């Protein structure tokens, strides 16, 4: 399985992610040329060598009308910016910003800026010379940011506006990552826990803690740590990119690494200010599972069938039976339940409740799984849910049996007729 692993011991910002992924690309100059021709008005992107703690990597420089945005925060002096500053509809100066090549804040622009709504951002992205997939990914990332800002400020998403200057270089970062993800085409993207940094960031209304409020909301459900570095190491843009692309957070899996990329921040810390990316082949996506089993010789087929229904309803991943020979030469049934580790205790209780067993065997397992998603397809006969699975060098799809059979009955057709309609659907 082609695996991309992101090491985030020094946080994550859009420009650093872009730089790390660029070092994995086969043709770096082609990416730079592409970024400078997609239609981002006034934006120029360049990749420069950078050394942090003796390690050589790449620093992404993004300029808007010839200028690279600078910022200061409550802990450090000026450095470049990775945040499109967010404002409420009345244009009060709120805290968040989404373009910080060095992952820290802040701003206090003395001149007037135009503001862009979320709809304006989407219009800009839709007008770029990129694929539909890149557009969809980039818009999805911005919607994650806008939703978080909406929750922070207690305002509708439609009232969230972005500073024009910060907006353009942030869009470059987001689209750059999306372009590189499309080009690299990993089967799965994994990452380490996220180092958010610590301390405080300065905004027009005062000093706020790290991680910034919007960043903290985006990172809900993702393992993070603060560490000793004073400053913002994970920006809202970086957090949203991780939220959109990364399917799992934890230790680097066993993998045969083909390439390693280093994406550098601008500021110097005691430890290397970089995102490290590993690209290679892993043994496949694995997750933990539990198998619960018991032997039954005094239940009817109807009773066992009812118990199986209750187990599925209670969250079992799979339930199956096998005929076995038991003591005293009695025929019996082996009941097996596959479940998530966190559901094992409750499902063991369900087995006890709905069967006659007095004991249950438990076996902890790991299993290989493909990445899965379900999409609804419109056919000439009606809607059908289709399960898609990919990874480990394969791609599979299967129409949902319940939908296929229901349409076949409704239209007096065979199930193969409905499946053919699914295959022909756009």
Short mmCIF file of C-alpha atoms in Angstrom, two decimals:
data_model
loop_
_atom_site.label_atom_id
_atom_site.label_comp_id
_atom_site.label_asym_id
_atom_site.label_seq_id
_atom_site.Cartn_x
_atom_site.Cartn_y
_atom_site.Cartn_z
CA UNK A 1 0.00 0.00 0.00
CA UNK A 2 1.40 3.40 -1.02
CA UNK A 3 1.59 5.30 2.25
CA UNK A 4 2.38 8.94 3.03
CA UNK A 5 3.38 9.58 6.64
CA UNK A 6 3.72 13.12 8.01
CA UNK A 7 5.93 13.71 11.02
CA UNK A 8 4.55 16.78 12.83
CA UNK A 9 6.91 17.14 15.79
CA UNK A 10 7.22 20.84 14.96
CA UNK A 11 3.59 21.42 14.07
CA UNK A 12 2.00 21.98 10.70
CA UNK A 13 1.51 25.00 8.49
CA UNK A 14 0.35 25.03 4.89
CA UNK A 15 3.65 26.22 3.46
CA UNK A 16 5.66 23.63 5.40
CA UNK A 17 3.36 20.82 4.28
CA UNK A 18 3.67 22.04 0.69
CA UNK A 19 7.47 22.10 0.91
CA UNK A 20 7.70 18.62 2.46
CA UNK A 21 5.43 17.13 -0.21
CA UNK A 22 7.30 18.98 -2.97
CA UNK A 23 10.52 17.20 -1.96
CA UNK A 24 8.73 13.91 -2.71
CA UNK A 25 7.68 15.00 -6.22
CA UNK A 26 9.43 13.67 -9.33
CA UNK A 27 9.47 17.07 -11.06
CA UNK A 28 9.65 19.96 -8.59
CA UNK A 29 10.02 22.67 -11.20
CA UNK A 30 6.88 21.48 -12.98
CA UNK A 31 4.95 22.04 -9.75
CA UNK A 32 6.38 25.55 -9.31
CA UNK A 33 5.55 26.39 -12.91
CA UNK A 34 2.04 25.02 -12.44
CA UNK A 35 1.43 27.03 -9.27
CA UNK A 36 2.55 30.21 -11.00
CA UNK A 37 0.21 29.66 -13.95
CA UNK A 38 -3.06 28.49 -12.33
CA UNK A 39 -4.51 32.00 -12.08
CA UNK A 40 -3.81 33.25 -8.54
CA UNK A 41 -3.63 36.98 -9.24
CA UNK A 42 -0.47 38.65 -7.94
CA UNK A 43 0.83 35.44 -6.33
CA UNK A 44 4.29 34.03 -7.02
CA UNK A 45 5.56 30.80 -5.54
CA UNK A 46 9.19 29.72 -5.28
CA UNK A 47 11.06 26.92 -3.52
CA UNK A 48 14.31 27.78 -1.76
CA UNK A 49 16.92 25.64 0.03
CA UNK A 50 16.77 26.01 3.80
CA UNK A 51 18.89 24.58 6.62
CA UNK A 52 17.55 23.94 10.14
CA UNK A 53 19.79 22.37 12.80
CA UNK A 54 22.11 21.13 10.04
CA UNK A 55 19.29 19.52 8.01
CA UNK A 56 18.73 20.73 4.46
CA UNK A 57 15.16 21.04 3.23
CA UNK A 58 12.89 23.31 1.25
CA UNK A 59 11.27 26.60 2.24
CA UNK A 60 8.25 27.73 0.21
CA UNK A 61 8.22 31.46 -0.42
CA UNK A 62 4.83 32.90 -1.37
CA UNK A 63 4.63 36.56 -2.30
CA UNK A 64 1.55 38.62 -3.07
CA UNK A 65 2.26 41.56 -5.38
CA UNK A 66 5.93 41.16 -4.58
CA UNK A 67 5.60 41.11 -0.79
CA UNK A 68 5.82 38.27 1.69
CA UNK A 69 3.49 38.83 4.60
CA UNK A 70 5.10 39.34 8.01
CA UNK A 71 3.67 38.93 11.50
CA UNK A 72 4.53 39.10 15.18
CA UNK A 73 3.12 37.24 18.15
CA UNK A 74 3.21 37.53 21.90
CA UNK A 75 6.36 35.40 22.18
CA UNK A 76 8.62 36.23 19.23
CA UNK A 77 9.55 38.92 16.76
CA UNK A 78 8.46 39.20 13.17
CA UNK A 79 8.41 36.39 10.64
CA UNK A 80 6.23 35.41 7.75
CA UNK A 81 2.57 34.69 7.93
CA UNK A 82 0.32 31.76 7.00
CA UNK A 83 -3.13 32.98 7.96
CA UNK A 84 -5.83 34.75 5.96
CA UNK A 85 -6.98 37.00 8.77
CA UNK A 86 -10.59 36.34 9.65
CA UNK A 87 -13.14 38.97 10.41
CA UNK A 88 -16.79 39.09 11.23
CA UNK A 89 -19.18 40.62 8.74
CA UNK A 90 -18.86 44.05 10.36
CA UNK A 91 -15.09 43.73 9.78
CA UNK A 92 -14.10 43.90 13.42
CA UNK A 93 -10.52 42.72 13.81
CA UNK A 94 -10.74 39.17 15.06
CA UNK A 95 -7.84 36.90 15.98
CA UNK A 96 -7.39 34.14 13.48
CA UNK A 97 -5.21 34.13 10.41
CA UNK A 98 -4.27 31.42 8.04
CA UNK A 99 -0.94 32.03 6.47
CA UNK A 100 2.14 31.80 8.65
CA UNK A 101 5.29 30.41 7.06
CA UNK A 102 6.61 30.27 10.55
CA UNK A 103 3.43 29.46 12.34
CA UNK A 104 3.10 32.45 14.56
CA UNK A 105 1.12 35.64 14.60
CA UNK A 106 0.16 38.49 14.22
CA UNK A 107 -0.98 41.45 12.42
CA UNK A 108 -2.02 44.93 12.81
CA UNK A 109 -2.28 46.30 9.30
CA UNK A 110 -2.45 50.06 9.31
CA UNK A 111 -3.84 50.30 5.80
CA UNK A 112 -7.25 49.20 4.57
CA UNK A 113 -7.75 45.69 3.18
CA UNK A 114 -10.55 44.31 1.13
CA UNK A 115 -12.28 41.29 2.61
CA UNK A 116 -13.30 38.02 0.99
CA UNK A 117 -16.26 35.92 2.04
CA UNK A 118 -16.24 32.16 1.99
CA UNK A 119 -18.18 32.35 -1.27
CA UNK A 120 -15.51 34.66 -2.69
CA UNK A 121 -12.82 32.14 -1.74
CA UNK A 122 -14.74 29.34 -3.46
CA UNK A 123 -15.18 31.49 -6.58
CA UNK A 124 -11.41 32.11 -6.68
CA UNK A 125 -10.67 28.38 -6.32
CA UNK A 126 -13.29 27.43 -8.93
CA UNK A 127 -11.62 29.81 -11.37
CA UNK A 128 -8.19 28.22 -11.09
CA UNK A 129 -6.65 26.06 -13.80
CA UNK A 130 -6.64 22.85 -11.74
CA UNK A 131 -8.52 19.55 -11.84
CA UNK A 132 -11.98 19.07 -10.35
CA UNK A 133 -10.46 16.91 -7.62
CA UNK A 134 -8.05 19.66 -6.57
CA UNK A 135 -10.88 22.22 -6.55
CA UNK A 136 -13.08 19.97 -4.43
CA UNK A 137 -10.27 19.25 -1.97
CA UNK A 138 -9.31 22.92 -1.64
CA UNK A 139 -12.91 24.05 -1.11
CA UNK A 140 -13.42 21.29 1.47
CA UNK A 141 -10.36 22.52 3.40
CA UNK A 142 -11.64 26.10 3.41
CA UNK A 143 -15.06 24.97 4.59
CA UNK A 144 -13.37 23.29 7.58
CA UNK A 145 -11.65 26.59 8.40
CA UNK A 146 -14.81 28.66 7.91
CA UNK A 147 -16.87 26.31 10.07
CA UNK A 148 -14.34 26.60 12.89
CA UNK A 149 -14.23 30.38 12.61
CA UNK A 150 -18.02 30.47 12.64
CA UNK A 151 -18.08 28.49 15.89
CA UNK A 152 -15.36 30.64 17.46
CA UNK A 153 -17.14 33.90 16.72
CA UNK A 154 -20.69 32.66 17.15
CA UNK A 155 -21.62 33.93 13.69
CA UNK A 156 -23.02 32.22 10.58
CA UNK A 157 -20.45 30.97 8.08
CA UNK A 158 -21.77 33.54 5.61
CA UNK A 159 -20.60 36.30 7.99
CA UNK A 160 -17.01 35.06 8.08
CA UNK A 161 -14.67 37.19 5.96
CA UNK A 162 -10.97 36.89 5.17
CA UNK A 163 -8.39 39.64 4.64
CA UNK A 164 -7.49 39.81 0.98
CA UNK A 165 -3.71 39.85 1.49
CA UNK A 166 -3.70 36.87 3.83
CA UNK A 167 -6.23 35.10 1.66
CA UNK A 168 -4.18 34.81 -1.51
CA UNK A 169 -1.05 33.28 0.00
CA UNK A 170 -3.19 30.92 2.10
CA UNK A 171 -5.04 29.79 -1.02
CA UNK A 172 -1.64 29.12 -2.61
CA UNK A 173 -0.72 26.89 0.33
CA UNK A 174 -4.02 25.00 0.30
CA UNK A 175 -4.09 24.49 -3.46
CA UNK A 176 -0.40 23.58 -3.46
CA UNK A 177 -0.94 20.77 -0.97
CA UNK A 178 -4.01 19.57 -2.89
CA UNK A 179 -2.07 19.54 -6.18
CA UNK A 180 0.77 17.56 -4.64
CA UNK A 181 -1.60 15.09 -2.98
CA UNK A 182 -3.20 14.52 -6.38
CA UNK A 183 0.19 14.00 -7.99
CA UNK A 184 1.59 11.70 -5.29
CA UNK A 185 -1.72 9.74 -5.05
CA UNK A 186 -1.06 7.88 -1.78
CA UNK A 187 -3.44 5.08 -0.84
CA UNK A 188 -3.44 6.41 2.70
CA UNK A 189 -2.13 9.46 4.54
CA UNK A 190 -1.08 8.99 8.16
CA UNK A 191 0.51 11.43 10.61
CA UNK A 192 2.10 11.69 14.01
CA UNK A 193 0.35 13.53 16.87
CA UNK A 194 0.42 17.28 16.20
CA UNK A 195 2.75 19.63 18.08
CA UNK A 196 0.69 22.80 18.46
CA UNK A 197 3.27 24.89 20.29
CA UNK A 198 2.54 26.81 23.47
CA UNK A 199 2.34 30.32 24.83
CA UNK A 200 0.15 33.06 23.41
CA UNK A 201 -0.69 34.87 20.18
CA UNK A 202 -1.47 38.56 19.89
CA UNK A 203 -4.59 39.82 18.12
CA UNK A 204 -6.27 43.19 17.83
CA UNK A 205 -8.49 42.42 20.84
CA UNK A 206 -5.76 41.08 23.11
CA UNK A 207 -3.61 38.03 23.73
CA UNK A 208 -5.01 34.53 23.24
CA UNK A 209 -3.56 31.09 24.04
CA UNK A 210 -1.93 28.65 21.63
CA UNK A 211 -3.40 26.77 19.84
CA UNK A 212 -5.55 29.56 18.42
CA UNK A 213 -9.29 29.03 19.08
CA UNK A 214 -10.09 28.04 15.48
CA UNK A 215 -7.10 25.70 15.35
CA UNK A 216 -8.17 24.04 18.60
CA UNK A 217 -11.66 23.40 17.19
CA UNK A 218 -10.32 21.97 13.92
CA UNK A 219 -8.03 19.65 15.88
CA UNK A 220 -10.87 18.17 17.94
CA UNK A 221 -10.49 14.39 17.91
CA UNK A 222 -6.85 14.58 16.71
CA UNK A 223 -4.03 13.74 19.16
CA UNK A 224 -2.00 16.87 19.95
CA UNK A 225 0.58 18.09 22.46
CA UNK A 226 1.83 21.51 23.53
CA UNK A 227 5.53 20.97 24.17
CA UNK A 228 8.07 23.55 25.33
CA UNK A 229 8.30 25.68 22.17
CA UNK A 230 6.77 29.11 22.73
CA UNK A 231 4.84 30.04 19.62
CA UNK A 232 2.13 28.82 17.29
CA UNK A 233 3.37 25.73 15.45
CA UNK A 234 0.09 24.54 13.96
CA UNK A 235 -2.00 27.06 12.07
CA UNK A 236 -5.70 26.83 11.16
CA UNK A 237 -4.75 26.18 7.54
CA UNK A 238 -2.35 23.40 8.50
CA UNK A 239 -4.90 21.89 10.88
CA UNK A 240 -7.62 21.92 8.20
CA UNK A 241 -5.34 20.26 5.66
CA UNK A 242 -4.57 17.50 8.16
CA UNK A 243 -8.25 17.12 9.03
CA UNK A 244 -9.14 16.69 5.34
CA UNK A 245 -6.35 14.39 4.15
CA UNK A 246 -5.11 12.35 7.13
CA UNK A 247 -6.99 9.15 7.93
CA UNK A 248 -5.09 8.16 11.07
CA UNK A 249 -2.72 9.62 13.67
CA UNK A 250 -0.07 7.66 15.56
CA UNK A 251 3.37 6.12 15.22
CA UNK A 252 4.94 5.70 11.80
CA UNK A 253 3.89 2.30 10.43
CA UNK A 254 6.22 -0.40 9.21
CA UNK A 255 7.01 0.75 5.68
CA UNK A 256 9.69 0.55 3.03
CA UNK A 257 10.48 4.24 2.54
CA UNK A 258 11.23 5.37 -1.00
CA UNK A 259 11.51 9.14 -0.43
CA UNK A 260 11.79 11.58 2.48
CA UNK A 261 10.92 15.27 2.27
CA UNK A 262 11.71 18.17 4.63
CA UNK A 263 9.50 21.25 4.62
CA UNK A 264 11.08 24.12 6.56
CA UNK A 265 9.57 26.99 8.49
CA UNK A 266 11.20 30.41 8.50
CA UNK A 267 11.96 30.81 12.19
CA UNK A 268 14.74 29.05 14.09
CA UNK A 269 14.06 27.09 17.28
CA UNK A 270 16.25 24.84 19.42
CA UNK A 271 14.85 21.89 17.47
CA UNK A 272 14.55 21.65 13.69
CA UNK A 273 11.56 23.71 12.53
CA UNK A 274 10.31 21.34 9.84
CA UNK A 275 7.65 18.92 8.70
CA UNK A 276 9.09 15.58 7.57
CA UNK A 277 7.23 13.46 5.03
CA UNK A 278 7.86 9.76 4.30
CA UNK A 279 6.56 8.14 1.11
CA UNK A 280 6.76 4.40 0.61
CA UNK A 281 5.07 1.03 0.72
CA UNK A 282 3.48 -0.21 3.93
CA UNK A 283 2.06 -3.62 4.64
CA UNK A 284 -1.47 -2.31 4.45
CA UNK A 285 -3.85 -0.52 6.76
CA UNK A 286 -4.35 -2.50 9.92
CA UNK A 287 -6.73 -2.02 12.80
CA UNK A 288 -7.39 -3.91 16.01
CA UNK A 289 -10.40 -6.17 16.40
CA UNK A 290 -11.72 -8.82 18.78
CA UNK A 291 -13.23 -12.23 18.09
CA UNK A 292 -15.74 -13.57 20.61
CA UNK A 293 -16.72 -17.26 20.35
CA UNK A 294 -18.89 -19.78 22.14
CA UNK A 295 -20.15 -23.33 21.50
CA UNK A 296 -23.91 -23.92 21.43
CA UNK A 297 -25.76 -27.26 21.42
CA UNK A 298 -29.14 -26.44 22.99
CA UNK A 299 -30.57 -23.65 20.82
CA UNK A 300 -32.84 -23.87 17.80
CA UNK A 301 -31.91 -22.39 14.45
CA UNK A 302 -34.53 -19.67 14.95
CA UNK A 303 -33.07 -18.72 18.33
CA UNK A 304 -29.54 -18.54 16.96
CA UNK A 305 -30.74 -16.43 14.01
CA UNK A 306 -32.45 -14.03 16.41
CA UNK A 307 -29.29 -13.77 18.51
CA UNK A 308 -27.26 -12.94 15.40
CA UNK A 309 -29.68 -10.14 14.51
CA UNK A 310 -29.30 -8.64 17.99
CA UNK A 311 -25.51 -8.80 17.76
CA UNK A 312 -25.46 -6.94 14.43
CA UNK A 313 -27.84 -4.36 15.86
CA UNK A 314 -25.49 -3.92 18.84
CA UNK A 315 -22.54 -3.02 16.59
CA UNK A 316 -20.85 -6.30 15.63
CA UNK A 317 -18.71 -6.04 12.49
CA UNK A 318 -19.51 -9.63 11.53
CA UNK A 319 -21.36 -12.60 13.03
CA UNK A 320 -21.18 -16.13 11.63
CA UNK A 321 -21.72 -19.77 12.60
CA UNK A 322 -20.01 -23.05 11.84
CA UNK A 323 -21.17 -26.63 12.52
CA UNK A 324 -18.95 -28.42 15.04
CA UNK A 325 -18.84 -31.72 16.88
CA UNK A 326 -19.02 -31.38 20.66
CA UNK A 327 -18.47 -33.69 23.62
CA UNK A 328 -20.45 -36.92 23.78
CA UNK A 329 -20.57 -36.79 19.96
CA UNK A 330 -23.28 -34.14 20.01
CA UNK A 331 -23.55 -31.86 16.98
CA UNK A 332 -23.34 -28.16 17.83
CA UNK A 333 -22.82 -24.64 16.50
CA UNK A 334 -19.76 -22.40 16.90
CA UNK A 335 -20.96 -18.77 17.14
CA UNK A 336 -18.28 -16.20 16.24
CA UNK A 337 -18.54 -12.42 16.63
CA UNK A 338 -16.00 -9.96 15.14
CA UNK A 339 -16.12 -6.52 16.75
CA UNK A 340 -14.15 -3.37 17.50
CA UNK A 341 -11.98 -3.56 20.59
CA UNK A 342 -13.98 -0.88 22.38
CA UNK A 343 -17.25 -2.78 21.75
CA UNK A 344 -16.04 -6.20 22.96
CA UNK A 345 -17.31 -6.02 26.55
CA UNK A 346 -20.80 -4.82 25.63
CA UNK A 347 -21.13 -7.40 22.84
CA UNK A 348 -20.00 -10.17 25.19
CA UNK A 349 -22.95 -9.13 27.34
CA UNK A 350 -25.23 -9.34 24.30
CA UNK A 351 -24.00 -12.90 23.60
CA UNK A 352 -24.73 -13.86 27.20
CA UNK A 353 -28.20 -12.33 27.02
CA UNK A 354 -29.39 -13.90 23.77
CA UNK A 355 -27.70 -17.33 23.88
CA UNK A 356 -27.55 -20.19 26.35
CA UNK A 357 -23.75 -20.11 26.70
CA UNK A 358 -22.10 -19.93 30.11
CA UNK A 359 -18.73 -18.71 28.83
CA UNK A 360 -17.19 -16.79 25.95
CA UNK A 361 -13.70 -17.03 24.52
CA UNK A 362 -12.01 -13.76 23.52
CA UNK A 363 -9.16 -13.36 21.02
CA UNK A 364 -7.54 -10.01 20.24
CA UNK A 365 -6.75 -9.62 16.53
CA UNK A 366 -5.45 -7.20 13.95
CA UNK A 367 -6.99 -7.09 10.50
CA UNK A 368 -6.06 -5.56 7.16
CA UNK A 369 -8.70 -3.21 5.80
CA UNK A 370 -9.16 -1.12 2.67
CA UNK A 371 -10.12 2.53 2.76
CA UNK A 372 -13.87 2.68 2.28
CA UNK A 373 -16.58 5.15 1.37
CA UNK A 374 -20.22 4.99 0.33
CA UNK A 375 -21.69 7.16 -2.42
CA UNK A 376 -25.22 7.33 -3.79
CA UNK A 377 -25.55 6.83 -7.54
CA UNK A 378 -28.55 8.01 -9.60
CA UNK A 379 -29.71 5.38 -12.10
CA UNK A 380 -32.63 5.38 -14.54
CA UNK A 381 -34.49 3.21 -12.02
CA UNK A 382 -33.67 5.11 -8.83
CA UNK A 383 -30.92 5.76 -6.32
CA UNK A 384 -28.43 3.06 -5.34
CA UNK A 385 -25.77 3.22 -2.65
CA UNK A 386 -22.38 1.97 -3.83
CA UNK A 387 -19.54 0.91 -1.55
CA UNK A 388 -16.07 1.84 -2.80
CA UNK A 389 -12.86 0.38 -1.35
CA UNK A 390 -9.23 1.10 -2.25
CA UNK A 391 -5.72 0.43 -1.03
CA UNK A 392 -3.00 -2.22 -1.14
CA UNK A 393 -2.89 -1.80 -4.91
CA UNK A 394 -6.56 -2.62 -5.53
CA UNK A 395 -9.82 -0.80 -6.08
CA UNK A 396 -13.25 -2.35 -5.60
CA UNK A 397 -16.87 -1.29 -5.75
CA UNK A 398 -20.13 -3.02 -4.94
CA UNK A 399 -23.72 -1.85 -5.12
CA UNK A 400 -25.74 -2.19 -1.91
CA UNK A 401 -27.78 -5.39 -1.98
CA UNK A 402 -30.85 -3.88 -0.29
CA UNK A 403 -31.05 -1.07 -2.87
CA UNK A 404 -30.47 -3.41 -5.83
CA UNK A 405 -33.07 -5.92 -4.70
CA UNK A 406 -35.66 -3.23 -3.89
CA UNK A 407 -35.37 -1.64 -7.36
CA UNK A 408 -35.41 -5.05 -9.04
CA UNK A 409 -38.70 -5.88 -7.32
CA UNK A 410 -40.18 -2.45 -8.00
CA UNK A 411 -39.44 -2.59 -11.74
CA UNK A 412 -39.81 -6.36 -12.23
CA UNK A 413 -36.21 -6.65 -13.36
CA UNK A 414 -33.31 -8.92 -12.51
CA UNK A 415 -30.66 -7.76 -10.08
CA UNK A 416 -28.13 -7.85 -12.94
CA UNK A 417 -30.29 -5.34 -14.84
CA UNK A 418 -30.03 -2.92 -11.92
CA UNK A 419 -26.29 -3.52 -11.55
CA UNK A 420 -25.82 -2.75 -15.25
CA UNK A 421 -27.75 0.51 -14.75
CA UNK A 422 -25.39 1.39 -11.91
CA UNK A 423 -22.37 0.75 -14.15
CA UNK A 424 -23.81 3.01 -16.85
CA UNK A 425 -24.65 5.84 -14.46
CA UNK A 426 -22.51 9.00 -14.74
#
